[in-house]
XYZ file of C-alpha atoms in Angstrom:
470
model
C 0.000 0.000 0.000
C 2.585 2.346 0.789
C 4.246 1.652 -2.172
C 1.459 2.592 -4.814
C -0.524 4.984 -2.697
C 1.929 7.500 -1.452
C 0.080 9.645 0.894
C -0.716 6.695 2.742
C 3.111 6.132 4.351
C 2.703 8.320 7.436
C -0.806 7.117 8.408
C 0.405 3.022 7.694
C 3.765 3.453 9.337
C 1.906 4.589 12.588
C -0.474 1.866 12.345
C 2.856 -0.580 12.202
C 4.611 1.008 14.931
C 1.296 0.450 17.078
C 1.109 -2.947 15.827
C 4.820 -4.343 16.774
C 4.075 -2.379 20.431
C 1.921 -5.779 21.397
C 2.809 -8.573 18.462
C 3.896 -11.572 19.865
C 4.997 -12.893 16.252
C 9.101 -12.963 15.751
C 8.812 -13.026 12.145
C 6.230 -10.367 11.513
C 8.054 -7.875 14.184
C 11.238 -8.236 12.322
C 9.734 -7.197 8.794
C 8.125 -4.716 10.143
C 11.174 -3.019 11.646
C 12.871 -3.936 8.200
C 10.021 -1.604 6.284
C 10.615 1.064 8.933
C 14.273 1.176 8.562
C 13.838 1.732 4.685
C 10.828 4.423 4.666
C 11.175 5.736 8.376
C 14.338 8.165 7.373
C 12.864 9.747 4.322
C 9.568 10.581 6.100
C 8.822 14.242 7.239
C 9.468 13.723 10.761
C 11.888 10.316 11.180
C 12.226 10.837 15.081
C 8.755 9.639 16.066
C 9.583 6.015 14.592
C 12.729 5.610 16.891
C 11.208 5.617 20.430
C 8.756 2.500 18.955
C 12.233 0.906 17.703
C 14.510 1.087 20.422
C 11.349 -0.323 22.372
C 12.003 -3.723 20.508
C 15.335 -3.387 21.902
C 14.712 -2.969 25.134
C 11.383 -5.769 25.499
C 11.645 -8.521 22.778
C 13.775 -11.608 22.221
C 17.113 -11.712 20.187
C 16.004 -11.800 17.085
C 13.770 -8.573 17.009
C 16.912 -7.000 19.072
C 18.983 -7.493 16.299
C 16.640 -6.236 13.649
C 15.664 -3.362 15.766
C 19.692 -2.380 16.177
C 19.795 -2.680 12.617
C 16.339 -0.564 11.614
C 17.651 1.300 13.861
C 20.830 2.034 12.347
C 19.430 2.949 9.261
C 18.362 6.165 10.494
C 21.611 7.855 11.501
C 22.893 6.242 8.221
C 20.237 7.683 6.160
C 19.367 10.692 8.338
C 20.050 13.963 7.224
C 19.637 15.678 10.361
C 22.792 15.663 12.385
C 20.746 15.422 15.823
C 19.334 12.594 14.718
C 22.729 10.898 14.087
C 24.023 11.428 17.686
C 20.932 10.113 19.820
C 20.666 6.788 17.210
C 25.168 6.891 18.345
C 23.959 7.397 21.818
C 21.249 4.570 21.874
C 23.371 1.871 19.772
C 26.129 2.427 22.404
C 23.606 1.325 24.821
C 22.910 -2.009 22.491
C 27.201 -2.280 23.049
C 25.882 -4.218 26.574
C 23.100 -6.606 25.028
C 23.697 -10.314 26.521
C 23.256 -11.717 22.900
C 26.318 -11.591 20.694
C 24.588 -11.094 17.574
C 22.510 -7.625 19.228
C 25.780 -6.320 20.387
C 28.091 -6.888 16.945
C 25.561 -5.299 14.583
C 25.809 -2.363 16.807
C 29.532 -2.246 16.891
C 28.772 -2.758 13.234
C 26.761 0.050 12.686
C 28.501 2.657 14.933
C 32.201 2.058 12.812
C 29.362 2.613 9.478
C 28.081 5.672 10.629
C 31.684 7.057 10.999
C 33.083 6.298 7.653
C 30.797 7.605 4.778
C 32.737 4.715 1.931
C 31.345 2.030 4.697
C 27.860 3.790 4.471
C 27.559 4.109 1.023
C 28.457 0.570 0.721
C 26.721 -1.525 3.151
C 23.261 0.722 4.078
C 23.097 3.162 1.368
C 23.750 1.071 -1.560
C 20.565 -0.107 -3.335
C 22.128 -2.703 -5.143
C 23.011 -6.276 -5.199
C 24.420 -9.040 -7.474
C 22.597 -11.046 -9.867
C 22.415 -13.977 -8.175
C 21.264 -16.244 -11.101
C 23.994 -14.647 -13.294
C 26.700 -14.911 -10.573
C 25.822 -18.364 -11.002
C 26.321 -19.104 -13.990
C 29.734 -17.116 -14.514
C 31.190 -19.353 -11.275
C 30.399 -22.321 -12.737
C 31.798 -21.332 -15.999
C 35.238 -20.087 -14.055
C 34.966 -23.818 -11.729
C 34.639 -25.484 -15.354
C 37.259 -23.967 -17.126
C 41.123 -24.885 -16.028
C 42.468 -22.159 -18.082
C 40.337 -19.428 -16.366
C 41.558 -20.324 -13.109
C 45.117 -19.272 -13.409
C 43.869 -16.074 -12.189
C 40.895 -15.238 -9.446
C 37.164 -14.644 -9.913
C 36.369 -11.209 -11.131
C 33.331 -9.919 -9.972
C 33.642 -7.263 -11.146
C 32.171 -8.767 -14.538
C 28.375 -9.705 -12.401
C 26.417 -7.025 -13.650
C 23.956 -5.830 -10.683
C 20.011 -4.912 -10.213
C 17.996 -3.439 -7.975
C 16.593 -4.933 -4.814
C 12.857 -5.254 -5.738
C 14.505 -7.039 -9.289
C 16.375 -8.869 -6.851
C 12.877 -9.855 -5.435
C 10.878 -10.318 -8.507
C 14.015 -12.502 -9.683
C 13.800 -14.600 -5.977
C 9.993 -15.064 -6.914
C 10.090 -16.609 -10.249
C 9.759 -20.330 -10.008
C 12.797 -22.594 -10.880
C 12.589 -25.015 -13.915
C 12.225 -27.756 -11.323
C 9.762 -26.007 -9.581
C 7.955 -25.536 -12.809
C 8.140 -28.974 -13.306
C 7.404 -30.406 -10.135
C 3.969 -27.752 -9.710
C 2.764 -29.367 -12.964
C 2.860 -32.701 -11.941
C 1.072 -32.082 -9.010
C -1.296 -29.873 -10.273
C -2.007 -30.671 -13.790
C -4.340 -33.417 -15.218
C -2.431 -35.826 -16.988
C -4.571 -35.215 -20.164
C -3.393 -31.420 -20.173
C 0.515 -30.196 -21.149
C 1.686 -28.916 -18.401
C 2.917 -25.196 -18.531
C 6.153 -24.668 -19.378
C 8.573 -21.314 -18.023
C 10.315 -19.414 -20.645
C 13.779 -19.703 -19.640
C 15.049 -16.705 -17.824
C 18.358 -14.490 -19.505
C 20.743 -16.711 -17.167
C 19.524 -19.873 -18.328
C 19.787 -18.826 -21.573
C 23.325 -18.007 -20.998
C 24.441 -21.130 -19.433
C 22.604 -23.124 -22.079
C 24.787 -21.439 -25.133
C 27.851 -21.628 -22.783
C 27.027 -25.545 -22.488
C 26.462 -26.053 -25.607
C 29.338 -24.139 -27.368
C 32.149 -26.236 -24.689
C 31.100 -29.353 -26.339
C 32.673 -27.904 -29.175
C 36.123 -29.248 -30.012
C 37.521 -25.999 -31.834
C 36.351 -23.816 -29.661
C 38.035 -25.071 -26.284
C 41.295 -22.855 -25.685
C 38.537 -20.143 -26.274
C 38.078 -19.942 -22.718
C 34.703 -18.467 -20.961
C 32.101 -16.429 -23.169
C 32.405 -12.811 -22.169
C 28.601 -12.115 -23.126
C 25.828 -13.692 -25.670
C 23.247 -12.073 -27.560
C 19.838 -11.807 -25.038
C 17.826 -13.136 -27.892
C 18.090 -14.330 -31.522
C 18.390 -12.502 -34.444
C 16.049 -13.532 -37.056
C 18.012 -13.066 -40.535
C 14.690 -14.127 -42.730
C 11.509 -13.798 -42.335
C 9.302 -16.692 -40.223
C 7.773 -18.016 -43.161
C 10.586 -18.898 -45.441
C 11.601 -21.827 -47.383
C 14.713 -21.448 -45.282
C 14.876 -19.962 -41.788
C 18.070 -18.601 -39.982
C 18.420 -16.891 -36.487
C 21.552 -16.023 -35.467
C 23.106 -15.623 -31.655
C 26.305 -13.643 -31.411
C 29.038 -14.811 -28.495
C 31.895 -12.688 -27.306
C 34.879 -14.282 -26.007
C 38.200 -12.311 -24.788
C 39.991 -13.191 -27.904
C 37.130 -14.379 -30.156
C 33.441 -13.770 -31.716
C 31.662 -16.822 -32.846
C 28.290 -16.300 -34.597
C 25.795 -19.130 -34.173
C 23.785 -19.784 -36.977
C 20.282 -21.503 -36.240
C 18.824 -22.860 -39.593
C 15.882 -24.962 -40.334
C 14.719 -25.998 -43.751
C 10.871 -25.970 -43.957
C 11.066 -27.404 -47.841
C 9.555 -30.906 -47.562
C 11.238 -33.108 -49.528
C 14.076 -31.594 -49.841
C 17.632 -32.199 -47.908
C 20.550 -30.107 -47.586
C 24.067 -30.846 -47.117
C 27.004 -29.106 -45.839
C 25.360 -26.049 -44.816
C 27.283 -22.906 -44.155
C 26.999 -19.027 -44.162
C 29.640 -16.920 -45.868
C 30.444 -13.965 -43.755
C 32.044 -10.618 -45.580
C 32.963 -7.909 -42.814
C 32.855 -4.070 -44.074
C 35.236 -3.202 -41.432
C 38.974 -4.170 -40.064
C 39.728 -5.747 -36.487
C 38.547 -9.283 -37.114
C 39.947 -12.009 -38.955
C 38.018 -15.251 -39.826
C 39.125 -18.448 -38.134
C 37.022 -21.023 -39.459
C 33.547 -22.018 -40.719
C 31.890 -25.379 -39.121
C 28.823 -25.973 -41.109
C 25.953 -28.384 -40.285
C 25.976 -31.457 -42.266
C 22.366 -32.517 -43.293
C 19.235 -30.511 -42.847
C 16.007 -31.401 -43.929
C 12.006 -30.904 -42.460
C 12.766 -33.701 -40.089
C 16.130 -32.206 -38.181
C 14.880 -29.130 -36.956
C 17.376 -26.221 -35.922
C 20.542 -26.990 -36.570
C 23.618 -24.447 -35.539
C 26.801 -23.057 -38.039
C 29.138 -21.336 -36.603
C 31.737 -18.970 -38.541
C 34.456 -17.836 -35.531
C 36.672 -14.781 -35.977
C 39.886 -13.796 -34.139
C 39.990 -10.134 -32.267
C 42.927 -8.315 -33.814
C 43.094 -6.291 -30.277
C 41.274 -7.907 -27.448
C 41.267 -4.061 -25.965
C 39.425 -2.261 -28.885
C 35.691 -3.094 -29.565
C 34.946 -4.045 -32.594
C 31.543 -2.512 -34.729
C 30.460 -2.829 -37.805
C 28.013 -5.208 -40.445
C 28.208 -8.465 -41.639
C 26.892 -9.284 -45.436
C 25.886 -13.034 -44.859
C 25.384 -15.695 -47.654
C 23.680 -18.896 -46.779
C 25.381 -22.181 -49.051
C 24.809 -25.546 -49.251
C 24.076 -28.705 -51.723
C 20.282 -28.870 -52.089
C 19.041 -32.434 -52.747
C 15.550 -33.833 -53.904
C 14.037 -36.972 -51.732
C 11.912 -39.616 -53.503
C 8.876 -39.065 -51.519
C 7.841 -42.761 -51.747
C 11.609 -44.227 -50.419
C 12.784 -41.075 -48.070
C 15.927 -41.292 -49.840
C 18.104 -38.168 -51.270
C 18.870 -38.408 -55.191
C 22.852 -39.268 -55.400
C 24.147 -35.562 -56.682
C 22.611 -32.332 -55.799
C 23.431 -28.930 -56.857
C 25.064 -26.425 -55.070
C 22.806 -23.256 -54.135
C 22.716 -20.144 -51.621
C 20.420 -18.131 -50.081
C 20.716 -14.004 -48.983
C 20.309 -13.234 -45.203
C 20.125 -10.193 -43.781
C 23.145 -8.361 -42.555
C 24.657 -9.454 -39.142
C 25.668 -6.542 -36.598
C 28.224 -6.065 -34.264
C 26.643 -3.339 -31.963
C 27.686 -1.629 -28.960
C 24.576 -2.105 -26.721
C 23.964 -6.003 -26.341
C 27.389 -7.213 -27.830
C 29.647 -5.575 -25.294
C 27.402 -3.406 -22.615
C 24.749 -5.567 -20.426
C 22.868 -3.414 -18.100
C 23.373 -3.108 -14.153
C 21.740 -0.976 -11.606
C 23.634 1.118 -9.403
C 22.914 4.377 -7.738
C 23.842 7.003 -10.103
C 24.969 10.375 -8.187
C 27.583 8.403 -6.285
C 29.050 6.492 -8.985
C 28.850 9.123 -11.158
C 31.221 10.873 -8.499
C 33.336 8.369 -8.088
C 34.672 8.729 -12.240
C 34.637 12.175 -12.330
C 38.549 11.868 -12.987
C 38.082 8.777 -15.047
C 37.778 8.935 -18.527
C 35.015 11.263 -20.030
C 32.654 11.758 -23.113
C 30.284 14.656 -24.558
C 28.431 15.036 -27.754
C 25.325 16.609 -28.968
C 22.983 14.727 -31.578
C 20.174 15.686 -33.685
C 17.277 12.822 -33.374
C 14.812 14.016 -35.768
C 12.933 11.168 -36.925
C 11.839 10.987 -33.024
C 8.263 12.246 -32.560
C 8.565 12.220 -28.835
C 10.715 12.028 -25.817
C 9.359 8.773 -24.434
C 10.136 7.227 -27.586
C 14.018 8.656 -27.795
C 14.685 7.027 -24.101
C 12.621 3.631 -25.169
C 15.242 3.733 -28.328
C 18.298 4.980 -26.249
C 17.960 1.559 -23.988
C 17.379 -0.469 -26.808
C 20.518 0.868 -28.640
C 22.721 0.950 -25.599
C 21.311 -2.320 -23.972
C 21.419 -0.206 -20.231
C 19.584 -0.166 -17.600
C 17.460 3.194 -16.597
C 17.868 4.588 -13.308
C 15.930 6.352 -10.953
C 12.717 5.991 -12.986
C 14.354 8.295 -15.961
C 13.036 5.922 -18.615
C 9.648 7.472 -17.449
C 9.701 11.337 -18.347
C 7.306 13.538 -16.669
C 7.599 16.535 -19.202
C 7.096 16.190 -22.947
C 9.685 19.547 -23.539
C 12.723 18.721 -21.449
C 14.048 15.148 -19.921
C 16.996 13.994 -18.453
C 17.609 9.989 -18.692
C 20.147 8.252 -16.916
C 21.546 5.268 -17.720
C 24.236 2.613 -15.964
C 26.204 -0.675 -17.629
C 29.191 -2.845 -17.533
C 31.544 -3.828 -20.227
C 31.611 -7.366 -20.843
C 35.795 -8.087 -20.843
C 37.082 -6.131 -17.966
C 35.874 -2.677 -19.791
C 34.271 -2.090 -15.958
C 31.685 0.526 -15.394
C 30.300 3.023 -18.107
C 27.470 5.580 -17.112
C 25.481 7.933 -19.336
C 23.691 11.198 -18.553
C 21.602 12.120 -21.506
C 19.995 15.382 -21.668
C 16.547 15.744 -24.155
C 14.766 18.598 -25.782
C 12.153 17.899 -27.805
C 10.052 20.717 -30.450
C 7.565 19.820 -32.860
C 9.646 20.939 -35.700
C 12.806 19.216 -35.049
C 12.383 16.326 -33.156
C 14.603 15.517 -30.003
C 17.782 17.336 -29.707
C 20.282 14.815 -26.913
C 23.406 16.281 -25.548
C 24.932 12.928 -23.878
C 27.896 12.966 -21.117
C 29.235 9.653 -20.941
C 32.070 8.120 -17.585
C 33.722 5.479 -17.990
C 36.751 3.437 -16.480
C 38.531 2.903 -19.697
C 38.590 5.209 -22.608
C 37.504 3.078 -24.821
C 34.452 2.774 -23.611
C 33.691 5.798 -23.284
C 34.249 5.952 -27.236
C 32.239 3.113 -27.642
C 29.033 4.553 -26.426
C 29.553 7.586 -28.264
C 29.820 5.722 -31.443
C 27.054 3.681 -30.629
C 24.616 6.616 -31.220
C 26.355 8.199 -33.668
């Protein structure tokens, strides 16, 4: 309630604070004094919520102790009122004498926090956390791979979110959850319903499948994979081709997905022909499928290329020919004639892009980062986005492009005239943080007008983002 109907906080956090005064329920009591660390310090009057807290401290069991020190805490962490700060220092000195070890080293905890503003920032202040499902994935990619342990984890490379994606993440059902709800629940006469897969298990399916691939295992882990497919033809073609791009430190392999929906019909050592228009990669080799026919179903190609520099980022397009030796099948036998002929097929052009090739998005809180690279390397350009008839649809494109994620709600603008999106990501490779400020204008007659300020750790990236729009 307090979340959707705002001027209901103040009433609702009084009617909790009454409620824990007499609630014989451990669990309950400690998420209430969780909600009224978070919203207590940004309400009008925060001091009113701290004689009900340090209540729990003084009456309850352990466990609400603890959670009150730590509610508690929040509010000379978070408070901007400096008399506020020294009577929560005063009262967690107090908590210094609890009989229960737990009580009394969250408040030694929280008094060294509220002294040093880096510990703040990073333990109460910070908003958010690691993907867990992602984190995952890239440890048991690192555990897998021999070669990648010569040197130690980077996490660095786990892009975050927020804590309420954090949540919604936490609340989607596993595959064997999926699996083991329809079982229970389902008649057997109906298929049970099946979970898309979620981004990470999307991931550590392509990484799966591309290690059982002989050619490719010095390549070592895969820096980043496209989110979804590309389609290259259209759905309803004789021949259909998606295509999955996968960055390695050294290496891009395109995937290839093709089917052949031509009954009768079989093809044989099928490939695609990739011409670059730019410099920076060099082809390594092309490992076609050999037979495809109505019957097979998907069936992956993949054409690998070598990064000239691992350090530069590659753009650019692809021109992409689809070859192979097309064979008629004797409809009443099921067998292919003896010789075929050797045909191809146009696809559309591949890209290599900045935003979903090299930048995935993570959430962070964008002031203080943005602080923390002021020296780093920086970026500014102005561009003219005429063929934009609004400024909700410039930020929808600007994440699309840039594959980041929107920050304090700036992907929602409030004004049609003037807008100012914000936008955080992380360089697949050890590029590290890059953050984007972009300012909006919009007038009937000429469309959006964006003046972007880019920080980054590396230069290069900072580059790369520019380029990326322009």
């Amino acid at each position: 309630m307090i979340r959707f109907i705002k001027e209901s906080k103040e009433a609702a956090l009084a009617h909790l604070c009454e409620f824990i005064e007499d609630c014989e329920f451990t669990k309950l009591s400690v998420r209430v004094l969780h909600l009224l660390g978070i919203e207590g310090p940004k309400a009008p009057n925060p001091t009113k919520y701290i004689r009900y807290i340090y209540n729990r401290v003084v009456l309850e069991n352990a466990i609400v102790r603890a959670a009150a020190v730590t509610s508690l805490a929040k509010f000379g962490v978070c408070g901007v009122d400096p008399t506020i700060k020294r009577s929560v220092t005063v009262l967690l000195n107090r908590c210094l004498d609890d009989v229960d070890d737990e009580v009394r080293d969250r408040a030694a905890l929280y008094l060294r926090i509220m002294k040093e503003e880096e510990l703040a920032e990073s333990f109460v202040k910070e908003d958010s956390v690691y993907s867990l499902a992602t984190l995952e994935s890239k440890l048991v990619a690192y555990v897998n791979d021999p070669a990648a342990q010569e040197v130690d984890f980077d996490a660095s490379s786990v892009p975050k979110i927020s804590r309420a994606q954090a949540q919604q993440e936490s609340a989607r059902p596993t595959t064997l959850e999926s699996i083991t709800a329809s079982v229970v629940s389902q008649p057997k006469a109906s298929a049970p319903a099946k979970a898309a897969p979620s981004a990470q298990e999307t991931q550590s399916a392509y990484a799966s499948q591309l290690a059982a691939v002989p050619e490719m295992e010095t390549f070592g882990t895969i820096l980043n994979s496209s989110s979804k497919p590309i389609p290259l033809t259209e759905s309803d073609t004789e021949y259909v081709v998606t295509c999955v791009k996968h960055i390695f430190k050294e290496h891009v392999v395109f995937q290839f997905n093709v089917s052949n929906t031509v009954p009768d019909s079989l093809l044989e050592n099928v490939s695609v022909v990739m011409q670059p228009n730019g410099e920076g990669l060099t082809e390594d080799f092309i490992l076609p499928a050999e037979k495809l026919d109505l019957s097979t179903g998907p069936q992956p190609v993949y054409v690998s290329f070598t990064r000239e520099n691992p350090e530069e980022y590659t753009l650019g397009g692809f021109a992409c020919t689809l070859r192979f030796v097309s064979k008629e099948v004797d409809p009443s036998s099921g067998l292919p004639e003896d010789t075929g002929y050797d045909d191809e097929y146009q696809l559309e052009e591949v890209e290599l892009s900045a935003g979903g090739d090299y930048i995935v998005p993570t959430y962070c809180s964008f002031e203080s980062e943005w602080e923390k690279l002021d020296g780093a390397a920086n970026a500014e350009e102005e561009f003219s986005l005429s063929s934009m008839a609004s400024i909700k649809a410039a930020c929808e494109s600007l994440i699309e492009v840039l594959n980041m994620e929107a920050l304090a709600g700036s992907d929602n603008p409030t004004s049609t005239a003037v807008h100012t999106l914000l936008l955080s990501g992380l360089v697949a490779g050890g590029g590290g943080k890059v953050l984007a400020r972009c300012q909006m204008a919009f007038t009937a007659s000429s469309g959006v007008s964006l003046r972007m300020s880019v920080r980054a750790e590396k230069e290069e990236v900072s580059q790369l983002l520019i380029s990326a729009i322009g």
